[in-house]
Amino acid sequence: VDLSSFDFRTGKMMPSKLQKNKQRLRNDPLNQNKGKPDLNTTLPIRQTASIFKQPVTKVTNHPSNKVKSDPQRMNEQPRQLFWEKRLQGLSASDVTEQIIKTMELPKGLQGVGPGSNDETLLSAVASALHTSSAPITGQVSAAVEKNPAVWLNTSQPLCKAFIVTDEDIRKQEERVQQVRKKLEEALMADILSRAADTEEMDVEMDSERSTTEPQP
């Protein structure tokens, strides 16, 4: 803080001294030579002998920078490598607190990465199906098996690349048809059982009514 114009007796700034200091700094050649920050962002003008202004063309090595222009990349949150391993040891249970048996994965799904097992792979595939709208293709790069910490694609589950064939679709359709048939049989059996119980109740009520009615 410049206290050259401050009067210590009165405790106030002297306007006359302040004005003299400003004039002295304005006329000081050493102060004028001090560098000032150039905050002007306009393009420089070519210094030539021509009387017309010739603007300078800005040249860059990366005219289309995908990192800055891609809005999807800016919206994506960073993901931790091998975050699926946090799902190990977790299992679902029913209302009776009995652990539900895990599904059997198809043979085409093979895990990748250190310490990968079927339970972790199943959790990773289920999480990818529920949280991502992109197609599930697995780890397409072959280099992920050599160094998964470098070449791992965090948007895909920890499994090798796989292809769903027409045979796989046909087998899945057959399984769905079998489950639907079992469900239909169970519903039909429940309907018949309810109908039989209702008929028995009607017969019992009729018999009770006939015994309680007075004889003529």
C-alpha atoms as a printed R data frame, in Angstrom:
    type eleno elety resid chain resno       x       y       z
1   ATOM     1    CA   VAL     A     1   0.000   0.000   0.000
2   ATOM     2    CA   ASP     A     2   1.338   3.453  -0.959
3   ATOM     3    CA   LEU     A     3   1.445   5.594   2.215
4   ATOM     4    CA   SER     A     4   3.470   8.461   0.777
5   ATOM     5    CA   SER     A     5   0.385  10.750   0.786
6   ATOM     6    CA   PHE     A     6  -0.819   9.663   4.248
7   ATOM     7    CA   ASP     A     7  -0.615  12.207   7.088
8   ATOM     8    CA   PHE     A     8   0.179  10.321  10.279
9   ATOM     9    CA   ARG     A     9  -0.636  13.349  12.475
10  ATOM    10    CA   THR     A    10  -4.237  13.703  11.355
11  ATOM    11    CA   GLY     A    11  -4.693  10.088  10.256
12  ATOM    12    CA   LYS     A    12  -6.026  11.100   6.833
13  ATOM    13    CA   MET     A    13  -4.890  10.974   3.223
14  ATOM    14    CA   MET     A    14  -3.630  14.281   1.812
15  ATOM    15    CA   PRO     A    15  -5.303  14.911  -1.579
16  ATOM    16    CA   SER     A    16  -2.564  17.319  -2.647
17  ATOM    17    CA   LYS     A    17   0.189  14.783  -2.043
18  ATOM    18    CA   LEU     A    18  -1.869  12.060  -3.761
19  ATOM    19    CA   GLN     A    19  -2.251  14.205  -6.881
20  ATOM    20    CA   LYS     A    20   1.493  14.965  -6.917
21  ATOM    21    CA   ASN     A    21   2.334  11.270  -6.623
22  ATOM    22    CA   LYS     A    22   0.086  10.464  -9.598
23  ATOM    23    CA   GLN     A    23   1.766  13.133 -11.707
24  ATOM    24    CA   ARG     A    24   5.201  11.939 -10.658
25  ATOM    25    CA   LEU     A    25   4.398   8.335 -11.592
26  ATOM    26    CA   ARG     A    26   2.921   9.461 -14.903
27  ATOM    27    CA   ASN     A    27   6.070  11.392 -15.810
28  ATOM    28    CA   ASP     A    28   8.497   8.770 -14.510
29  ATOM    29    CA   PRO     A    29  10.222   7.119 -17.527
30  ATOM    30    CA   LEU     A    30  11.173   4.044 -15.493
31  ATOM    31    CA   ASN     A    31   7.568   3.437 -14.524
32  ATOM    32    CA   GLN     A    32   6.425   3.711 -18.147
33  ATOM    33    CA   ASN     A    33   8.848   1.027 -19.269
34  ATOM    34    CA   LYS     A    34   7.413  -1.556 -16.890
35  ATOM    35    CA   GLY     A    35   5.667  -4.452 -18.620
36  ATOM    36    CA   LYS     A    36   1.889  -4.570 -18.546
37  ATOM    37    CA   PRO     A    37  -0.223  -7.687 -19.073
38  ATOM    38    CA   ASP     A    38  -1.665  -7.933 -22.566
39  ATOM    39    CA   LEU     A    39  -5.263  -9.029 -22.071
40  ATOM    40    CA   ASN     A    40  -6.378  -8.283 -25.607
41  ATOM    41    CA   THR     A    41  -7.656 -11.439 -27.335
42  ATOM    42    CA   THR     A    42  -8.089  -9.989 -30.821
43  ATOM    43    CA   LEU     A    43  -5.969 -11.360 -33.629
44  ATOM    44    CA   PRO     A    44  -2.828  -9.339 -34.357
45  ATOM    45    CA   ILE     A    45  -2.552  -7.258 -37.504
46  ATOM    46    CA   ARG     A    46   0.184  -7.979 -39.992
47  ATOM    47    CA   GLN     A    47   2.795  -5.214 -39.779
48  ATOM    48    CA   THR     A    48   3.613  -4.437 -43.404
49  ATOM    49    CA   ALA     A    49   4.152  -1.360 -45.484
50  ATOM    50    CA   SER     A    50   0.673  -1.696 -46.989
51  ATOM    51    CA   ILE     A    51  -1.893   0.921 -46.082
52  ATOM    52    CA   PHE     A    52  -4.583  -1.778 -45.794
53  ATOM    53    CA   LYS     A    53  -4.887  -3.945 -42.716
54  ATOM    54    CA   GLN     A    54  -4.098  -7.592 -43.413
55  ATOM    55    CA   PRO     A    55  -5.333  -9.919 -40.668
56  ATOM    56    CA   VAL     A    56  -3.245 -12.863 -39.510
57  ATOM    57    CA   THR     A    57  -4.691 -16.343 -40.113
58  ATOM    58    CA   LYS     A    58  -4.746 -18.609 -37.077
59  ATOM    59    CA   VAL     A    59  -3.390 -22.094 -37.841
60  ATOM    60    CA   THR     A    60  -3.834 -25.039 -35.458
61  ATOM    61    CA   ASN     A    61  -2.718 -28.645 -35.634
62  ATOM    62    CA   HIS     A    62  -6.052 -29.927 -34.288
63  ATOM    63    CA   PRO     A    63  -8.888 -28.198 -36.176
64  ATOM    64    CA   SER     A    64 -11.501 -30.659 -34.902
65  ATOM    65    CA   ASN     A    65 -10.790 -31.445 -31.279
66  ATOM    66    CA   LYS     A    66 -13.247 -34.201 -30.315
67  ATOM    67    CA   VAL     A    67 -12.478 -33.871 -26.634
68  ATOM    68    CA   LYS     A    68 -13.795 -30.296 -26.525
69  ATOM    69    CA   SER     A    69 -16.566 -30.528 -29.133
70  ATOM    70    CA   ASP     A    70 -18.091 -33.881 -28.186
71  ATOM    71    CA   PRO     A    71 -20.929 -33.129 -25.706
72  ATOM    72    CA   GLN     A    72 -21.450 -36.814 -24.893
73  ATOM    73    CA   ARG     A    73 -17.908 -37.130 -23.604
74  ATOM    74    CA   MET     A    74 -18.408 -34.119 -21.354
75  ATOM    75    CA   ASN     A    75 -21.611 -35.594 -19.880
76  ATOM    76    CA   GLU     A    76 -20.139 -39.036 -19.191
77  ATOM    77    CA   GLN     A    77 -19.005 -39.606 -15.640
78  ATOM    78    CA   PRO     A    78 -15.649 -41.325 -15.100
79  ATOM    79    CA   ARG     A    79 -15.848 -44.962 -14.091
80  ATOM    80    CA   GLN     A    80 -13.527 -46.938 -11.893
81  ATOM    81    CA   LEU     A    81 -11.703 -49.880 -13.450
82  ATOM    82    CA   PHE     A    82 -13.059 -53.287 -12.423
83  ATOM    83    CA   TRP     A    83 -15.898 -51.672 -10.446
84  ATOM    84    CA   GLU     A    84 -17.901 -54.868 -11.045
85  ATOM    85    CA   LYS     A    85 -15.686 -56.680  -8.521
86  ATOM    86    CA   ARG     A    86 -17.483 -54.761  -5.767
87  ATOM    87    CA   LEU     A    87 -20.535 -56.928  -6.535
88  ATOM    88    CA   GLN     A    88 -18.729 -60.118  -5.504
89  ATOM    89    CA   GLY     A    89 -20.271 -61.951  -2.590
90  ATOM    90    CA   LEU     A    90 -23.672 -60.280  -3.012
91  ATOM    91    CA   SER     A    91 -26.701 -62.491  -3.661
92  ATOM    92    CA   ALA     A    92 -30.465 -62.058  -3.729
93  ATOM    93    CA   SER     A    93 -32.842 -63.760  -1.301
94  ATOM    94    CA   ASP     A    94 -36.585 -64.376  -1.236
95  ATOM    95    CA   VAL     A    95 -39.131 -63.420   1.437
96  ATOM    96    CA   THR     A    96 -38.071 -66.407   3.550
97  ATOM    97    CA   GLU     A    97 -34.454 -65.171   3.450
98  ATOM    98    CA   GLN     A    98 -33.412 -68.122   1.329
99  ATOM    99    CA   ILE     A    99 -30.662 -67.359  -1.183
100 ATOM   100    CA   ILE     A   100 -31.959 -67.527  -4.732
101 ATOM   101    CA   LYS     A   101 -29.952 -69.730  -7.055
102 ATOM   102    CA   THR     A   102 -28.022 -67.719  -9.633
103 ATOM   103    CA   MET     A   103 -28.645 -68.062 -13.332
104 ATOM   104    CA   GLU     A   104 -26.462 -70.174 -15.575
105 ATOM   105    CA   LEU     A   105 -24.709 -68.087 -18.187
106 ATOM   106    CA   PRO     A   106 -24.442 -69.249 -21.791
107 ATOM   107    CA   LYS     A   107 -21.190 -70.842 -22.852
108 ATOM   108    CA   GLY     A   108 -20.508 -67.958 -25.217
109 ATOM   109    CA   LEU     A   109 -20.083 -65.531 -22.324
110 ATOM   110    CA   GLN     A   110 -16.562 -65.772 -20.943
111 ATOM   111    CA   GLY     A   111 -15.166 -63.459 -18.314
112 ATOM   112    CA   VAL     A   112 -12.068 -61.344 -18.757
113 ATOM   113    CA   GLY     A   113  -9.813 -59.619 -16.257
114 ATOM   114    CA   PRO     A   114  -8.164 -60.669 -13.000
115 ATOM   115    CA   GLY     A   115 -10.239 -62.801 -10.640
116 ATOM   116    CA   SER     A   116 -13.292 -62.910 -12.899
117 ATOM   117    CA   ASN     A   117 -15.988 -65.494 -12.155
118 ATOM   118    CA   ASP     A   118 -19.527 -66.243 -13.313
119 ATOM   119    CA   GLU     A   119 -21.219 -64.373 -10.453
120 ATOM   120    CA   THR     A   120 -19.286 -61.180 -11.151
121 ATOM   121    CA   LEU     A   121 -19.909 -61.523 -14.884
122 ATOM   122    CA   LEU     A   122 -23.651 -62.005 -14.341
123 ATOM   123    CA   SER     A   123 -23.833 -58.899 -12.144
124 ATOM   124    CA   ALA     A   124 -21.829 -56.878 -14.679
125 ATOM   125    CA   VAL     A   125 -24.060 -57.912 -17.608
126 ATOM   126    CA   ALA     A   126 -27.248 -57.205 -15.628
127 ATOM   127    CA   SER     A   127 -25.929 -53.790 -14.576
128 ATOM   128    CA   ALA     A   128 -24.982 -52.919 -18.167
129 ATOM   129    CA   LEU     A   129 -28.451 -53.896 -19.418
130 ATOM   130    CA   HIS     A   130 -30.197 -51.687 -16.844
131 ATOM   131    CA   THR     A   131 -27.914 -48.636 -16.807
132 ATOM   132    CA   SER     A   132 -26.776 -48.282 -20.430
133 ATOM   133    CA   SER     A   133 -28.735 -47.843 -23.647
134 ATOM   134    CA   ALA     A   134 -25.774 -48.853 -25.822
135 ATOM   135    CA   PRO     A   135 -25.572 -52.394 -27.257
136 ATOM   136    CA   ILE     A   136 -23.691 -54.958 -25.170
137 ATOM   137    CA   THR     A   137 -20.787 -56.310 -27.228
138 ATOM   138    CA   GLY     A   138 -18.189 -57.160 -24.592
139 ATOM   139    CA   GLN     A   139 -14.516 -56.245 -24.729
140 ATOM   140    CA   VAL     A   140 -13.866 -56.042 -28.473
141 ATOM   141    CA   SER     A   141 -10.144 -55.267 -28.246
142 ATOM   142    CA   ALA     A   142  -7.939 -58.360 -28.152
143 ATOM   143    CA   ALA     A   143  -5.247 -56.469 -26.238
144 ATOM   144    CA   VAL     A   144  -7.447 -56.373 -23.129
145 ATOM   145    CA   GLU     A   145  -6.364 -59.929 -22.272
146 ATOM   146    CA   LYS     A   146  -2.696 -58.882 -22.185
147 ATOM   147    CA   ASN     A   147  -3.146 -55.723 -20.119
148 ATOM   148    CA   PRO     A   148  -6.766 -55.171 -19.023
149 ATOM   149    CA   ALA     A   149  -5.845 -52.183 -16.855
150 ATOM   150    CA   VAL     A   150  -4.872 -50.219 -19.992
151 ATOM   151    CA   TRP     A   151  -7.143 -51.490 -22.775
152 ATOM   152    CA   LEU     A   152 -10.337 -52.103 -20.786
153 ATOM   153    CA   ASN     A   153 -13.514 -50.470 -22.105
154 ATOM   154    CA   THR     A   154 -15.389 -49.338 -18.989
155 ATOM   155    CA   SER     A   155 -18.690 -48.970 -20.874
156 ATOM   156    CA   GLN     A   156 -18.793 -52.735 -21.545
157 ATOM   157    CA   PRO     A   157 -18.992 -55.604 -19.028
158 ATOM   158    CA   LEU     A   158 -15.978 -57.747 -18.153
159 ATOM   159    CA   CYS     A   159 -16.534 -60.401 -20.815
160 ATOM   160    CA   LYS     A   160 -14.996 -61.317 -24.122
161 ATOM   161    CA   ALA     A   161 -16.626 -60.201 -27.352
162 ATOM   162    CA   PHE     A   162 -19.528 -62.450 -28.314
163 ATOM   163    CA   ILE     A   163 -22.002 -62.782 -31.177
164 ATOM   164    CA   VAL     A   164 -25.661 -63.756 -30.747
165 ATOM   165    CA   THR     A   165 -26.488 -66.286 -33.471
166 ATOM   166    CA   ASP     A   166 -29.867 -67.385 -34.831
167 ATOM   167    CA   GLU     A   167 -29.460 -70.680 -32.979
168 ATOM   168    CA   ASP     A   168 -29.149 -68.822 -29.679
169 ATOM   169    CA   ILE     A   169 -32.314 -66.862 -30.448
170 ATOM   170    CA   ARG     A   170 -34.192 -70.069 -31.340
171 ATOM   171    CA   LYS     A   171 -33.127 -71.779 -28.099
172 ATOM   172    CA   GLN     A   172 -34.194 -68.761 -26.091
173 ATOM   173    CA   GLU     A   173 -37.585 -68.741 -27.817
174 ATOM   174    CA   GLU     A   174 -38.045 -72.421 -26.933
175 ATOM   175    CA   ARG     A   175 -37.224 -71.736 -23.300
176 ATOM   176    CA   VAL     A   176 -39.728 -68.876 -23.224
177 ATOM   177    CA   GLN     A   177 -42.418 -71.096 -24.737
178 ATOM   178    CA   GLN     A   178 -41.750 -73.813 -22.153
179 ATOM   179    CA   VAL     A   179 -41.971 -71.348 -19.278
180 ATOM   180    CA   ARG     A   180 -45.195 -69.892 -20.674
181 ATOM   181    CA   LYS     A   181 -46.682 -73.378 -20.983
182 ATOM   182    CA   LYS     A   182 -45.789 -74.201 -17.375
183 ATOM   183    CA   LEU     A   183 -47.314 -70.914 -16.250
184 ATOM   184    CA   GLU     A   184 -50.495 -71.639 -18.198
185 ATOM   185    CA   GLU     A   185 -50.779 -75.099 -16.635
186 ATOM   186    CA   ALA     A   186 -50.256 -73.670 -13.156
187 ATOM   187    CA   LEU     A   187 -52.917 -70.984 -13.699
188 ATOM   188    CA   MET     A   188 -55.367 -73.538 -15.102
189 ATOM   189    CA   ALA     A   189 -54.795 -75.861 -12.146
190 ATOM   190    CA   ASP     A   190 -55.390 -72.966  -9.759
191 ATOM   191    CA   ILE     A   191 -58.627 -72.024 -11.545
192 ATOM   192    CA   LEU     A   192 -59.896 -75.637 -11.412
193 ATOM   193    CA   SER     A   193 -58.960 -75.914  -7.746
194 ATOM   194    CA   ARG     A   194 -60.816 -72.715  -6.895
195 ATOM   195    CA   ALA     A   195 -63.850 -73.886  -8.884
196 ATOM   196    CA   ALA     A   196 -63.859 -77.232  -7.049
197 ATOM   197    CA   ASP     A   197 -63.618 -75.509  -3.670
198 ATOM   198    CA   THR     A   198 -66.490 -73.203  -4.594
199 ATOM   199    CA   GLU     A   199 -68.636 -76.161  -5.702
200 ATOM   200    CA   GLU     A   200 -67.960 -78.018  -2.443
201 ATOM   201    CA   MET     A   201 -68.916 -74.951  -0.437
202 ATOM   202    CA   ASP     A   202 -72.169 -74.616  -2.402
203 ATOM   203    CA   VAL     A   203 -73.016 -78.287  -1.776
204 ATOM   204    CA   GLU     A   204 -72.337 -77.951   1.945
205 ATOM   205    CA   MET     A   205 -74.475 -74.817   2.162
206 ATOM   206    CA   ASP     A   206 -77.345 -76.557   0.324
207 ATOM   207    CA   SER     A   207 -77.167 -79.566   2.637
208 ATOM   208    CA   GLU     A   208 -77.156 -77.372   5.731
209 ATOM   209    CA   ARG     A   209 -80.083 -75.382   4.385
210 ATOM   210    CA   SER     A   210 -82.094 -78.547   3.713
211 ATOM   211    CA   THR     A   211 -81.518 -79.886   7.225
212 ATOM   212    CA   THR     A   212 -82.523 -76.642   8.919
213 ATOM   213    CA   GLU     A   213 -85.756 -76.151   6.965
214 ATOM   214    CA   PRO     A   214 -88.916 -77.195   8.947
215 ATOM   215    CA   GLN     A   215 -90.829 -80.274   7.809
216 ATOM   216    CA   PRO     A   216 -94.415 -79.640   6.502
